[in-house]
PDB file of C-alpha atoms in Angstrom:
ATOM      1  CA  MET A 181      -0.017  -0.060   0.153  1.00 68.00           C
ATOM      2  CA  ASN A 182       1.584   3.349  -1.082  1.00 88.00           C
ATOM      3  CA  ILE A 183       0.947   5.850   1.857  1.00 89.00           C
ATOM      4  CA  ASN A 184       1.980   8.930  -0.345  1.00 91.00           C
ATOM      5  CA  ILE A 185      -1.096   7.901  -2.916  1.00 93.00           C
ATOM      6  CA  ILE A 186      -3.509   7.388  -0.158  1.00 93.00           C
ATOM      7  CA  SER A 187      -2.495  10.772   1.577  1.00 94.00           C
ATOM      8  CA  LYS A 188      -3.044  12.682  -1.679  1.00 95.00           C
ATOM      9  CA  TYR A 189      -6.328  10.966  -2.511  1.00 96.00           C
ATOM     10  CA  LEU A 190      -7.696  11.953   1.013  1.00 96.00           C
ATOM     11  CA  SER A 191      -6.593  15.460   0.480  1.00 97.00           C
ATOM     12  CA  TYR A 192      -8.022  15.508  -3.100  1.00 98.00           C
ATOM     13  CA  LEU A 193     -11.475  14.186  -1.974  1.00 98.00           C
ATOM     14  CA  ARG A 194     -11.589  16.791   0.969  1.00 98.00           C
ATOM     15  CA  LYS A 195     -10.974  19.547  -1.628  1.00 98.00           C
ATOM     16  CA  THR A 196     -13.314  18.480  -4.377  1.00 98.00           C
ATOM     17  CA  ARG A 197     -15.998  18.704  -1.650  1.00 98.00           C
ATOM     18  CA  ASN A 198     -14.907  21.936  -0.830  1.00 98.00           C
ATOM     19  CA  TYR A 199     -14.042  21.365   2.780  1.00 98.00           C
ATOM     20  CA  THR A 200     -11.295  22.918   4.968  1.00 98.00           C
ATOM     21  CA  GLN A 201      -9.389  20.866   7.227  1.00 98.00           C
ATOM     22  CA  GLU A 202     -11.326  22.442  10.106  1.00 98.00           C
ATOM     23  CA  GLU A 203     -14.692  21.821   8.634  1.00 98.00           C
ATOM     24  CA  LEU A 204     -13.712  17.979   7.825  1.00 98.00           C
ATOM     25  CA  ALA A 205     -12.582  17.660  11.397  1.00 98.00           C
ATOM     26  CA  LYS A 206     -15.436  19.092  12.923  1.00 98.00           C
ATOM     27  CA  GLN A 207     -17.780  16.651  10.895  1.00 97.00           C
ATOM     28  CA  LEU A 208     -15.870  13.717  11.895  1.00 97.00           C
ATOM     29  CA  ASP A 209     -15.481  15.014  15.486  1.00 98.00           C
ATOM     30  CA  ILE A 210     -11.514  14.719  15.449  1.00 97.00           C
ATOM     31  CA  SER A 211      -8.967  17.370  15.578  1.00 97.00           C
ATOM     32  CA  ARG A 212      -7.803  19.414  12.475  1.00 98.00           C
ATOM     33  CA  GLN A 213      -4.302  18.250  13.344  1.00 97.00           C
ATOM     34  CA  ALA A 214      -5.288  14.652  12.949  1.00 96.00           C
ATOM     35  CA  VAL A 215      -6.739  15.531   9.309  1.00 97.00           C
ATOM     36  CA  SER A 216      -3.393  17.136   8.508  1.00 97.00           C
ATOM     37  CA  LYS A 217      -1.414  14.110   9.695  1.00 96.00           C
ATOM     38  CA  TRP A 218      -3.722  12.003   7.354  1.00 94.00           C
ATOM     39  CA  GLU A 219      -3.162  14.237   4.532  1.00 95.00           C
ATOM     40  CA  THR A 220       0.593  14.177   4.989  1.00 94.00           C
ATOM     41  CA  GLY A 221       0.819  10.710   5.617  1.00 90.00           C
ATOM     42  CA  ASP A 222       2.466  11.211   9.166  1.00 90.00           C
ATOM     43  CA  SER A 223      -0.349   9.139  10.929  1.00 83.00           C
ATOM     44  CA  LEU A 224      -0.287   6.393   8.368  1.00 65.00           C
ATOM     45  CA  ARG A 225       3.198   5.249   8.840  1.00 61.00           C
TER      46      ARG A 225
END
């Protein structure tokens, strides 16, 4: 599994739905930092 592809795809999906990281985090009841880590791949490693 390529972490870089997954991270970029998560970011792509969020942006195509016009969500900020903050808005997505609120919808998922998680921190904005968690969303950021997913999108950079830091939490997937």
